Coordinates of C-alpha atoms and ligand atoms in Angstrom, one line a residue:
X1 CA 70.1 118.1 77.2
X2 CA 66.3 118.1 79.1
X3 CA 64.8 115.0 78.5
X4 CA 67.7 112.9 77.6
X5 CA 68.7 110.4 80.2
X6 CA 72.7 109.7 80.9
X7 CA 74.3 107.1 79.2
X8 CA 77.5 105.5 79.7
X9 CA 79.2 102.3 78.3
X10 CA 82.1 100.2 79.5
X11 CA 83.5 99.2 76.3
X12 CA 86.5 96.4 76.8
X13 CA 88.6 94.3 74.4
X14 CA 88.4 90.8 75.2
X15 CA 92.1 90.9 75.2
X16 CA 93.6 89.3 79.2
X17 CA 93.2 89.2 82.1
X18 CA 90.3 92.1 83.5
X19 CA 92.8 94.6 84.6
X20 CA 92.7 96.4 87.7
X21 CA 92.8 99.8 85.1
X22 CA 89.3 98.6 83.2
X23 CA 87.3 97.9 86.9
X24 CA 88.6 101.3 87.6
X25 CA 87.1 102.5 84.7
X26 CA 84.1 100.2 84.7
X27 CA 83.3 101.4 88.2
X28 CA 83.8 105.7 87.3
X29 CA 81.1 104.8 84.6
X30 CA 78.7 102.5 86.8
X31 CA 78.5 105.7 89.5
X32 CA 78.0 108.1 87.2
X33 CA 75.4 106.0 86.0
X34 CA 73.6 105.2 89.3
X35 CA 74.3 108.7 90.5
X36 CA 72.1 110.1 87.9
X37 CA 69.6 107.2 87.5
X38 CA 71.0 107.1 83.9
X39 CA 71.9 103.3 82.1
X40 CA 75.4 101.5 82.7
X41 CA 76.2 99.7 79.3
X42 CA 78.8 97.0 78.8
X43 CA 79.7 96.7 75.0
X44 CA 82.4 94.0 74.3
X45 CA 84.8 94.8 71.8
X46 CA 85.7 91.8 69.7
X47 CA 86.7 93.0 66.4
X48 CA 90.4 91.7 66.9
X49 CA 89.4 87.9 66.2
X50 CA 93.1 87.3 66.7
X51 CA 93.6 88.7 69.6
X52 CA 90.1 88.3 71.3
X53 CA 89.1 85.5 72.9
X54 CA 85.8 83.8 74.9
X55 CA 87.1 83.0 78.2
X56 CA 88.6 86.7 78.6
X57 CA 85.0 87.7 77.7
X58 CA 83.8 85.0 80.4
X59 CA 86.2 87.0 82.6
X60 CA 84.6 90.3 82.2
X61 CA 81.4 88.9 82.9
X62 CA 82.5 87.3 86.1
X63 CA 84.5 90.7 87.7
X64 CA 82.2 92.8 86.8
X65 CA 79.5 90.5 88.5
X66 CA 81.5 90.3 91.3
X67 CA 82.0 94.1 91.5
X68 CA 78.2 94.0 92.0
X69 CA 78.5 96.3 88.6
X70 CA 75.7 94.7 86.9
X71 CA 75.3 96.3 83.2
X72 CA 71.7 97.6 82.5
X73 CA 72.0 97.1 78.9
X74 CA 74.1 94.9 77.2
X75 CA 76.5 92.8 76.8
X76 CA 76.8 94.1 72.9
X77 CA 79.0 92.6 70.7
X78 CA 80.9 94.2 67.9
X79 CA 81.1 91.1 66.2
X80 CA 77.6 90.9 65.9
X81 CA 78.0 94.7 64.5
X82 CA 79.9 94.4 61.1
X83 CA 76.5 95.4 59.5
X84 CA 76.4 98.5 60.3
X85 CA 80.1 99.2 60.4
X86 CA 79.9 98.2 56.5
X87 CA 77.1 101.0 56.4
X88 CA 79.4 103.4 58.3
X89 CA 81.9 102.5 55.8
X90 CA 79.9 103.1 52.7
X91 CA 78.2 106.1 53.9
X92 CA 81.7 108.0 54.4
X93 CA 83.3 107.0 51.2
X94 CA 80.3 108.5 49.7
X95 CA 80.9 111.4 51.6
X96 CA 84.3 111.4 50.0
X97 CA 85.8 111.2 53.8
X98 CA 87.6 108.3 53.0
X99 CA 90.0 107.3 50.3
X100 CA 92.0 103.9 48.9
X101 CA 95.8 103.4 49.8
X102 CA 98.3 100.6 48.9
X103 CA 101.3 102.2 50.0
X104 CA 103.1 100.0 52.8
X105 CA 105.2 101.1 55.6
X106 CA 108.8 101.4 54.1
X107 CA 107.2 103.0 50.9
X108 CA 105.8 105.8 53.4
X109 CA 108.8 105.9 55.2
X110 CA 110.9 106.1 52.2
X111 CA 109.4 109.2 50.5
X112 CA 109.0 111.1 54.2
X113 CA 112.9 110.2 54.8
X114 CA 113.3 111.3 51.3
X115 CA 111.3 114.4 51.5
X116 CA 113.6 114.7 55.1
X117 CA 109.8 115.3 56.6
X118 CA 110.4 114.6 60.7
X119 CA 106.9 114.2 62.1
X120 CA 106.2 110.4 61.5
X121 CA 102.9 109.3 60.0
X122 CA 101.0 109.1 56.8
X123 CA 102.2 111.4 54.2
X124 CA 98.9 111.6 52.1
X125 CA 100.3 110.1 49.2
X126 CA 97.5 108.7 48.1
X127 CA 94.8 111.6 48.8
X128 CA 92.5 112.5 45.8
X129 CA 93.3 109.0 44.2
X130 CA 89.7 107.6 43.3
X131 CA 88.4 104.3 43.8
X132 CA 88.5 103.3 40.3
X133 CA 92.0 102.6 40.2
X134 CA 91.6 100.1 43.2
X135 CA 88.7 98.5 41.3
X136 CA 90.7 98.3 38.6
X137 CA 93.7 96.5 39.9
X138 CA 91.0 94.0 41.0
X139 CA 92.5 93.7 44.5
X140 CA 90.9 95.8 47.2
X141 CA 92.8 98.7 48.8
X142 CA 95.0 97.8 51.2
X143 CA 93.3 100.1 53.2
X144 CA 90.8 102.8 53.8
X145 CA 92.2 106.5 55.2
X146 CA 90.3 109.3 56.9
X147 CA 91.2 112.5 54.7
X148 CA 91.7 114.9 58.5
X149 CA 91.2 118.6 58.1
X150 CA 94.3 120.1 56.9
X151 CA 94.1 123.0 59.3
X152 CA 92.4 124.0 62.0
X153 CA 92.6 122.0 65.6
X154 CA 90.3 119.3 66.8
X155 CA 89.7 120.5 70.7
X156 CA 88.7 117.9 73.2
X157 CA 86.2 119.1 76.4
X158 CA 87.3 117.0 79.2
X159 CA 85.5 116.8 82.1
X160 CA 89.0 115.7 84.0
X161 CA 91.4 117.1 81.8
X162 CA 89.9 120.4 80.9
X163 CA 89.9 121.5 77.2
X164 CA 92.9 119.4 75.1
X165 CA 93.5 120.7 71.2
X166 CA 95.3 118.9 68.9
X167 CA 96.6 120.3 66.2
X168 CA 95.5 119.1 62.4
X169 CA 98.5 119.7 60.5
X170 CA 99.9 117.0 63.1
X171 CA 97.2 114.6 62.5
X172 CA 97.8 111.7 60.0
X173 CA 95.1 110.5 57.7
X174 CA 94.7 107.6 59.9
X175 CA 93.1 104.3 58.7
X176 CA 89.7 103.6 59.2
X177 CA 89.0 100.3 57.7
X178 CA 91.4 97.4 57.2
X179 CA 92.0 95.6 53.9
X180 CA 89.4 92.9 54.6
X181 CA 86.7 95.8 55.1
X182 CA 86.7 95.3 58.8
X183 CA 86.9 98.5 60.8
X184 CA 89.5 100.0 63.1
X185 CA 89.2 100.3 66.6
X186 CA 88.0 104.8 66.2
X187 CA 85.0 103.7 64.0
X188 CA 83.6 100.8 65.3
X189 CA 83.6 102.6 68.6
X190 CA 82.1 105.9 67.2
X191 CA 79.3 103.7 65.7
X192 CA 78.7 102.5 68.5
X193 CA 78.8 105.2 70.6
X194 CA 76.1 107.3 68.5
X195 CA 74.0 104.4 67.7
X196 CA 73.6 103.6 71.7
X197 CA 73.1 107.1 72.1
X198 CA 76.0 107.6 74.3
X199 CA 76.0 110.7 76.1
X200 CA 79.4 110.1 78.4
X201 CA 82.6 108.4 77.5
X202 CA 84.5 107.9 80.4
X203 CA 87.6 105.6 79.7
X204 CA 90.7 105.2 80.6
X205 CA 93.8 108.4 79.7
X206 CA 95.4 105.8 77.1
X207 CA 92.8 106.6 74.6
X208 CA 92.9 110.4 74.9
X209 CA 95.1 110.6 71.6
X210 CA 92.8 108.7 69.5
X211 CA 89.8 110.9 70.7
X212 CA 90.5 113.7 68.1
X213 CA 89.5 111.2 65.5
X214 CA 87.0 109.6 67.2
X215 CA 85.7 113.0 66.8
X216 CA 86.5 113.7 63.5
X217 CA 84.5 110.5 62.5
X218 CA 81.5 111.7 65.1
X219 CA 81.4 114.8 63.2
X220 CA 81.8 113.1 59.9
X221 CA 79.2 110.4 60.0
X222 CA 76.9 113.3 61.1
X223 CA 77.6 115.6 58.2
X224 CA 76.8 112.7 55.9
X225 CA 73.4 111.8 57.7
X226 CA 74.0 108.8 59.7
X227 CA 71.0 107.5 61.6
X228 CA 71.1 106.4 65.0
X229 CA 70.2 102.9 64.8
X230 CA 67.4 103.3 67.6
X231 CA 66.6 101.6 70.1
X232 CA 68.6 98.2 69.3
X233 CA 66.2 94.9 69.8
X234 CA 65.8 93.9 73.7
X235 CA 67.2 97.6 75.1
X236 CA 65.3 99.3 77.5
X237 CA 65.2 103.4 76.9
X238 CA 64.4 105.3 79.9
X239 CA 61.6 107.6 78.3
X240 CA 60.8 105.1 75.7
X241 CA 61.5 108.5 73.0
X242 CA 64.5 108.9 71.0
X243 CA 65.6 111.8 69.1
X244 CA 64.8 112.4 65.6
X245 CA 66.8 110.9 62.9
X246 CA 67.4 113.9 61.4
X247 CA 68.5 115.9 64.7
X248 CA 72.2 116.4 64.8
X249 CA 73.9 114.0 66.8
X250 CA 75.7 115.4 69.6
X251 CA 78.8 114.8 70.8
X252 CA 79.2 113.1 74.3
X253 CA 81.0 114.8 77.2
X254 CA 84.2 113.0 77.5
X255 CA 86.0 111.9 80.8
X256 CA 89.7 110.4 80.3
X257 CA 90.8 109.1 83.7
X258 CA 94.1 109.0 85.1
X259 CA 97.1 106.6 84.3
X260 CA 97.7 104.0 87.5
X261 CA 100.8 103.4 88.3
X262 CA 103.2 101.6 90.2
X263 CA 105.7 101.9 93.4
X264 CA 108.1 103.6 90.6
X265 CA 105.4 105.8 88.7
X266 CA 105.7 103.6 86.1
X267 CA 102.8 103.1 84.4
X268 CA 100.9 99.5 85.6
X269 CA 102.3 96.6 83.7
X270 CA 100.5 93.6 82.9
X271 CA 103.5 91.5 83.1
X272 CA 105.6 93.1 86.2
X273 CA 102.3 94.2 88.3
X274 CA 99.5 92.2 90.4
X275 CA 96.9 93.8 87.5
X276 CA 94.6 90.8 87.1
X277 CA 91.5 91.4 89.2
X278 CA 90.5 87.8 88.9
X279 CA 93.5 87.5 91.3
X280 CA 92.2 89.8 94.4
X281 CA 88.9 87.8 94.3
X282 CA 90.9 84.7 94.3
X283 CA 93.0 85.7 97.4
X284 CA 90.1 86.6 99.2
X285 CA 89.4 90.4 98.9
X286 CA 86.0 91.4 99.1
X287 CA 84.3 93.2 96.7
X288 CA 83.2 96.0 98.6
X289 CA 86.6 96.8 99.6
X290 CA 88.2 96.6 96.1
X291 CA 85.6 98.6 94.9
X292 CA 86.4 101.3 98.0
X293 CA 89.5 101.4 97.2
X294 CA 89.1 101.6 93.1
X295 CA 87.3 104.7 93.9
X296 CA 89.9 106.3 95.6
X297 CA 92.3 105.8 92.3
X298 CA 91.9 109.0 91.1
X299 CA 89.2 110.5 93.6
X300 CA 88.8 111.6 97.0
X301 CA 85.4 111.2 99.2
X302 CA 83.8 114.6 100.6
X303 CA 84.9 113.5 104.3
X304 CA 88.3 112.7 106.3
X305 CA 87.8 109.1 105.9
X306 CA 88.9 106.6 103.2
X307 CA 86.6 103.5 104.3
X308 CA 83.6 103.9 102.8
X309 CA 80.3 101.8 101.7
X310 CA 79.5 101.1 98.1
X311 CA 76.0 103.4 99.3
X312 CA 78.1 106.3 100.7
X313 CA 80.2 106.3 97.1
X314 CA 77.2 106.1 94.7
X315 CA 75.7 109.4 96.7
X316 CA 78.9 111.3 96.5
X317 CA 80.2 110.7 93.1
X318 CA 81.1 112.9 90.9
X319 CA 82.8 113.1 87.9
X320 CA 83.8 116.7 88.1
X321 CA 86.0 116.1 91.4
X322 CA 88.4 113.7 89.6
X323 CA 92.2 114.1 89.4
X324 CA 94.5 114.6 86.8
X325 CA 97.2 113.0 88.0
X326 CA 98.6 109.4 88.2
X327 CA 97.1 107.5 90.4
X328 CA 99.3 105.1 92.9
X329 CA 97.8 101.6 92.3
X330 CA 99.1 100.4 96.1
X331 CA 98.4 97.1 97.0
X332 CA 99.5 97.1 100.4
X333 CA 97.2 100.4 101.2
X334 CA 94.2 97.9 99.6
X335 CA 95.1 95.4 101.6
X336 CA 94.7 97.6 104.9
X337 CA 92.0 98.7 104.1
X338 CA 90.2 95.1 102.9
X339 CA 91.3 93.8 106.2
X340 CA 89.2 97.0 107.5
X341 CA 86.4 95.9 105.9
X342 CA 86.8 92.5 106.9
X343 CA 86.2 93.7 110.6
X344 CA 83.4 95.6 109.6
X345 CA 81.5 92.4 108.7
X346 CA 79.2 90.8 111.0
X347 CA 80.2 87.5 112.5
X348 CA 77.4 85.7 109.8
X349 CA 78.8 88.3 107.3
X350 CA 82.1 86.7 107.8
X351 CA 81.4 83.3 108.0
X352 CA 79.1 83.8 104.8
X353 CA 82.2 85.2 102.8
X354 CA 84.7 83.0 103.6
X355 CA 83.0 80.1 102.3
X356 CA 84.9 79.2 99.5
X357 CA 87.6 78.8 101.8
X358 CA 85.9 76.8 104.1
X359 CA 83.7 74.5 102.3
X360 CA 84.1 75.8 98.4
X361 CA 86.5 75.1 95.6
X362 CA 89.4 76.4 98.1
X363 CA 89.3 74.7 101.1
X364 CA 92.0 72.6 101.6
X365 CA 90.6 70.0 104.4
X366 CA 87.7 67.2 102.7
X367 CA 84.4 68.9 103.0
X368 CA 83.5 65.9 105.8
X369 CA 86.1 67.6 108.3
X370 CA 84.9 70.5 108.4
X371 CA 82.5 72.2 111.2
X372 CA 81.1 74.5 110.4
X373 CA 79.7 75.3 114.6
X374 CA 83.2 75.2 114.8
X375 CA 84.1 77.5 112.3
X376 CA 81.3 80.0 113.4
X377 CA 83.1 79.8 117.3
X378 CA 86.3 80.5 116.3
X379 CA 85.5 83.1 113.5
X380 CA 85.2 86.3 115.4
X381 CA 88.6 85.5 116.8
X382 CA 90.1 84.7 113.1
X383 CA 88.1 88.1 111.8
X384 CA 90.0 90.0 113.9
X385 CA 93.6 88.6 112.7
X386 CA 93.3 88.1 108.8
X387 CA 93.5 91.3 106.1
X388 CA 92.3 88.9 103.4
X389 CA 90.3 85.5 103.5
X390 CA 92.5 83.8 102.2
X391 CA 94.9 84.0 105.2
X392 CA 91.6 81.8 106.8
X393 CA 93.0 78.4 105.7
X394 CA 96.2 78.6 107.5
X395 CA 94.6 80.1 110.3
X396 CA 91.8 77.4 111.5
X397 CA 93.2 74.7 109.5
X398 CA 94.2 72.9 112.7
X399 CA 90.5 72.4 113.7
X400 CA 89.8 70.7 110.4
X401 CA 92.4 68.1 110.2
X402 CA 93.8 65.5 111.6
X403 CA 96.8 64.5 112.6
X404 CA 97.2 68.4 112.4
X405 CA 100.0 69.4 109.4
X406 CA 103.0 70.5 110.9
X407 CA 105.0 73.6 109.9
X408 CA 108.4 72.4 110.3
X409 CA 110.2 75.8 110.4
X410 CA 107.6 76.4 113.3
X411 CA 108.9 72.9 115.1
X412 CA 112.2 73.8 114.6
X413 CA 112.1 77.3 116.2
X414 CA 109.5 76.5 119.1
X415 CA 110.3 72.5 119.9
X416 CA 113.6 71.2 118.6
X417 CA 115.1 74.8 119.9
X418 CA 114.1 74.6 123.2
X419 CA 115.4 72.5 125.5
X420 CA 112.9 72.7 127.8
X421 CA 110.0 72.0 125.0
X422 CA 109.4 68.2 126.5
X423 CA 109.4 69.3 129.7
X424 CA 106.7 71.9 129.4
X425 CA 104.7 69.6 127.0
X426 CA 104.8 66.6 129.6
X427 CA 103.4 69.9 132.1
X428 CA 100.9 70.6 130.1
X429 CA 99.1 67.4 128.9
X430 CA 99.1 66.3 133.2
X431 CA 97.5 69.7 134.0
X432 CA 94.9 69.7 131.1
X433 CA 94.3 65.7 132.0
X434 CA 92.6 67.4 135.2
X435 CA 90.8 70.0 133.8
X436 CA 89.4 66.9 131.4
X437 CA 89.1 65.0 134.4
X438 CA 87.1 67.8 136.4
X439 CA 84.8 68.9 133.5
X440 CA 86.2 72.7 133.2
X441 CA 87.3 72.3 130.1
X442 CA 87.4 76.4 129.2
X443 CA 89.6 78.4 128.1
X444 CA 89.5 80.6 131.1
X445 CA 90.8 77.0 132.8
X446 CA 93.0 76.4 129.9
X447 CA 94.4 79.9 130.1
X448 CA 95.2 79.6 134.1
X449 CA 96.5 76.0 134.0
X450 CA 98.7 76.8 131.3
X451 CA 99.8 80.0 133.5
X452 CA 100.7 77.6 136.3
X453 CA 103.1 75.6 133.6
X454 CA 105.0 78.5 133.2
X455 CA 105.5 79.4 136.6
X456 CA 106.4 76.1 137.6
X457 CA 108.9 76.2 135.0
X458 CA 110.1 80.0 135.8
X459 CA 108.9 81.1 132.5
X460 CA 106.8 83.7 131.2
X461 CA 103.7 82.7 130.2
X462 CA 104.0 83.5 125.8
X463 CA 107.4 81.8 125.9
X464 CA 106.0 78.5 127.7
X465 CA 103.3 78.3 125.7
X466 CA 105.1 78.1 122.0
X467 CA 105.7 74.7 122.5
X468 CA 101.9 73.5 123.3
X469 CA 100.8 76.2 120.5
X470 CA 103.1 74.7 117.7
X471 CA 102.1 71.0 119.4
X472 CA 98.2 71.3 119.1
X473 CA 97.7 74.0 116.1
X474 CA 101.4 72.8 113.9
X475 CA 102.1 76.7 113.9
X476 CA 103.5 79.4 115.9
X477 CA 100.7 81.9 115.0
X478 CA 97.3 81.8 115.3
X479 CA 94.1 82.5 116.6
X480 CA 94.4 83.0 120.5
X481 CA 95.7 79.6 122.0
X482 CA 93.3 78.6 124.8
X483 CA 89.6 79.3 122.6
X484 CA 91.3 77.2 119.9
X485 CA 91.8 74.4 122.8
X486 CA 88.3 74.9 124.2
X487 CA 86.8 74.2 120.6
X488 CA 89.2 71.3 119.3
X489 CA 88.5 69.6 123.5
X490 CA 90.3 67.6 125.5
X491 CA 90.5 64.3 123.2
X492 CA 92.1 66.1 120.4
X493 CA 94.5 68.5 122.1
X494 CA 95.8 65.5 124.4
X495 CA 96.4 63.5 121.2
X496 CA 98.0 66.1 119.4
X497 CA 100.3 67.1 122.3
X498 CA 101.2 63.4 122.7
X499 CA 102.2 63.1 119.3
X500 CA 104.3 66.4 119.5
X501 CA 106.1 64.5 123.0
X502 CA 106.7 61.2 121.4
X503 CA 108.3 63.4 118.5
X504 CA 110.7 64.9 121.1
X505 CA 111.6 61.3 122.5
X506 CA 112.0 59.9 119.1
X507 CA 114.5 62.8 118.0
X508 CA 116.6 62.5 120.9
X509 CA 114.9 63.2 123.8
X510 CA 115.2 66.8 124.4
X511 CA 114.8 68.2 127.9
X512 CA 113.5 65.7 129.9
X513 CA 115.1 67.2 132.8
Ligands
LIG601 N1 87.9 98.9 73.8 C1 88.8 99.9 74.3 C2 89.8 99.3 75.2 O1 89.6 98.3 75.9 C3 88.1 101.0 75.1 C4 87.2 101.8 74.2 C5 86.5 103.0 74.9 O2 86.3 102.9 76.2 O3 86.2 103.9 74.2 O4 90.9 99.9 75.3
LIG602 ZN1 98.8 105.6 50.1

């Protein structure tokens, strides 16, 4: 198609939680897109009032901003669409493509049982019956059903899955508009799809047995002599030239992507699964990761490496190298690599990004305690220990508050389990008292007095320092011990390990030798 630029939409129902699946998705169509300079469209699907609501919408907007997968059109509404779904509506009942039915579930199932018909479905009871009788009765139809082809298949070009035909005789006369006139999910998204002038659906392998009549009603609507709507109000078209009304409307290439599942090959489930994206940002994965590794659910980059920028994906991209098969959604292979990227940060980077952890809505020290000169010393230390920011609390929360919050399980193991703890605390404090008292307070000083502690009490030097570690930080793991002293200084570190001694006395006096 010379001249007509690509077109893609993300088209979501406001309906939970944004879904690892729907980024997935969202991101396959936002490369295609910048790949080929063509136009990324986000179209919210809100026809199910019931089921839809604002803040999921809200939630959409927010992951998909914080993706960096800005929408170049959009966002459309369907609820602000019923117009021209009413037009759709009344142009194929015209056409004589749709027709009135009443019949409920158990009066279908009732003649097909009785008939001892197996496939399940529609039996096209009500086919041929005119609309008279439904105006007539003076209630509307219960509903509105596509007459499908009796014969003949309905063949699907996939770009991922190759060439898919379904079979008409197995096709139901599905319903295409509900009792109150509002349309089903197929034709609402047809409409849409033709009137934005879509040229690639790529979405998610679920939907790949609804496409056959998503086609049927492309082809339909077509027949009959739907117009694109043009150009909707406010949207930007890349050549400013849109094809004749009267051209046919061709179909888009479609692109159904594969299923992600979980540890058992199930498929992902919103209520077993971590699914919620809203949830990585919040634990502090960065966006550049999740997105590296959303690319890699379903793909596979052109070289032997599987960190990659957001750059180096857009240039490689291509549709036509996606997989068929499941996809392992593996959050522990995410995490790896986000704490890969996390390394991959500059120190400013770093520092930058963990923000809300440090001074935003998820710090857990009052924004008054915290420094951030101290914060940017120890960070290249805590960049090189944490696979997600939000490990950086726990990690430098020592330097932020005061008295420091002890882990108990930590006391237990490194103070009240060690009989020499008091001993080697008493040690410590008198040998960093000098190194106060001389001005080298360093770590390299920190680090050798702290060697001489252990020798002195025939120890190695990890095991002698546990007790000082868990004393001045309240944990057994960290960021390396003596920098951590060198930043919090002498006043702080004596105080805490003071504290920690008078702790030791108060419980019973431990090792005083
Ligand atoms: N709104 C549909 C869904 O969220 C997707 C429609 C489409 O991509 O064609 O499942
Ligand atoms: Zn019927």
């Amino acid at each position: 198609m010379p001249g007509v630029t690509l077109r893609v939409r993300f088209a979501p129902s406001p309906t939970g939680y944004f879904h690892v699946g729907s980024a997935r998705t969202a991101l396959f169509n936002w490369l295609v897109a910048r790949r080929a300079g063509g136009t990324f469209i986000l179209r919210i699907e809100d026809t199910d009032a019931e089921r839809n609501r604002e803040e999921w919408v809200d939630g959409i907007l927010a992951a998909l901003a914080w993706l960096g997968m800005d929408a170049d059109e959009g966002p459309y509404r369907q609820s602000a669409r019923t117009e021209r779904y009413r037009q759709a509506v009344d142009m194929l009942w015209e056409a004589g493509v749709l027709y009135a039915c009443d019949c409920t579930r158990d009066q279908v199932e009732g003649r097909t049982k009785a008939a001892g018909v197996l496939t399940p479905g529609y039996d096209g009871h009500c086919r041929g019956r005119g609309l008279a009788r439904v105006a007539g009765s003076g209630e509307p139809p219960r509903a509105l059903r596509f007459r499908t082809p009796d014969e003949g298949t309905v063949a699907v070009d996939d770009v991922v899955r190759g060439r898919v035909e379904f079979p008409c005789s197995a096709m139901e006369d599905f319903v295409a508009v509900k009792a109150n006139g509002g349309p089903l999910f197929v034709l609402a998204n047809v409409v849409d799809d033709i009137d934005m002038a879509i040229t690639h659906v790529i979405r998610g392998e679920d939907l790949l047995p609804t496409t056959p009549r998503g086609i049927l009603v492309w082809q339909a609507l077509a027949a009959a002599g739907w117009q694109p709507e043009g150009t909707p109000t406010g949207v930007r078209s890349a050549d400013g030239e849109r094809a004749a009304p009267d051209e046919r409307i061709p179909l888009p290439v479609f692109a159904h992507l594969p299923m992600l599942v979980n540890e058992q090959r199930k498929k992902l489930s919103k209520r077993r699964d971590p699914v919620a994206v809203e949830r990585y940002r919040d634990e502090g994965y960065l966006p550049q990761a999740f997105v590296n590794y959303l690319a890699l659910l379903g793909w596979s980059p052109p070289v032997d490496r599987e960190l990659f920028s957001v750059d180096e994906l857009v240039s490689w991209f291509d549709l036509a190298d996606v997989n068929h098969s499941p996809a392992f959604f593996d959050v522990a292979k995410l995490t790896h690599l986000n704490g890969e990227h996390v390394r991959a940060l500059s120190t400013d980077a770093f520092v930058e990004a963990c923000a809300p952890w440090t001074k935003g809505h998820l710090a857990r020290w009052r924004s008054e305690d915290f420094d951030p000169e101290v914060f940017a010393r120890m960070a290249p230390l805590v960049q090189e220990r944490v696979a997600v920011l939000g490990e950086v609390p726990d990690m430098v929360g020592f330097l932020f508050t005061d008295p420091v919050e002890m882990d108990e399980a930590s006391w237990e193991k490194a103070v009240v389990g060690d009989p020499q703890a008091g001993e080697l605390l008493d040690a410590a404090a008198a040998a960093y008292r000098g190194l106060e008292a001389a001005g080298t307070w360093t770590a390299d000083a920190l680090h050798r007095a702290t060697e001489a502690v252990a020798e002195g009490a025939g120890r190695k030097l990890g095991k002698a320092q546990a007790p000082v570690r868990v004393a001045v930080t309240g944990r057994r793991v960290g960021p390396p011990l003596f920098e951590s002293m060198e930043v919090l200084g002498p006043r702080r570190v004596l105080e805490r390990i003071g504290r920690a001694r008078a702790r030791v006395a108060g419980a019973g006096g431990t090792g005083t030798g």
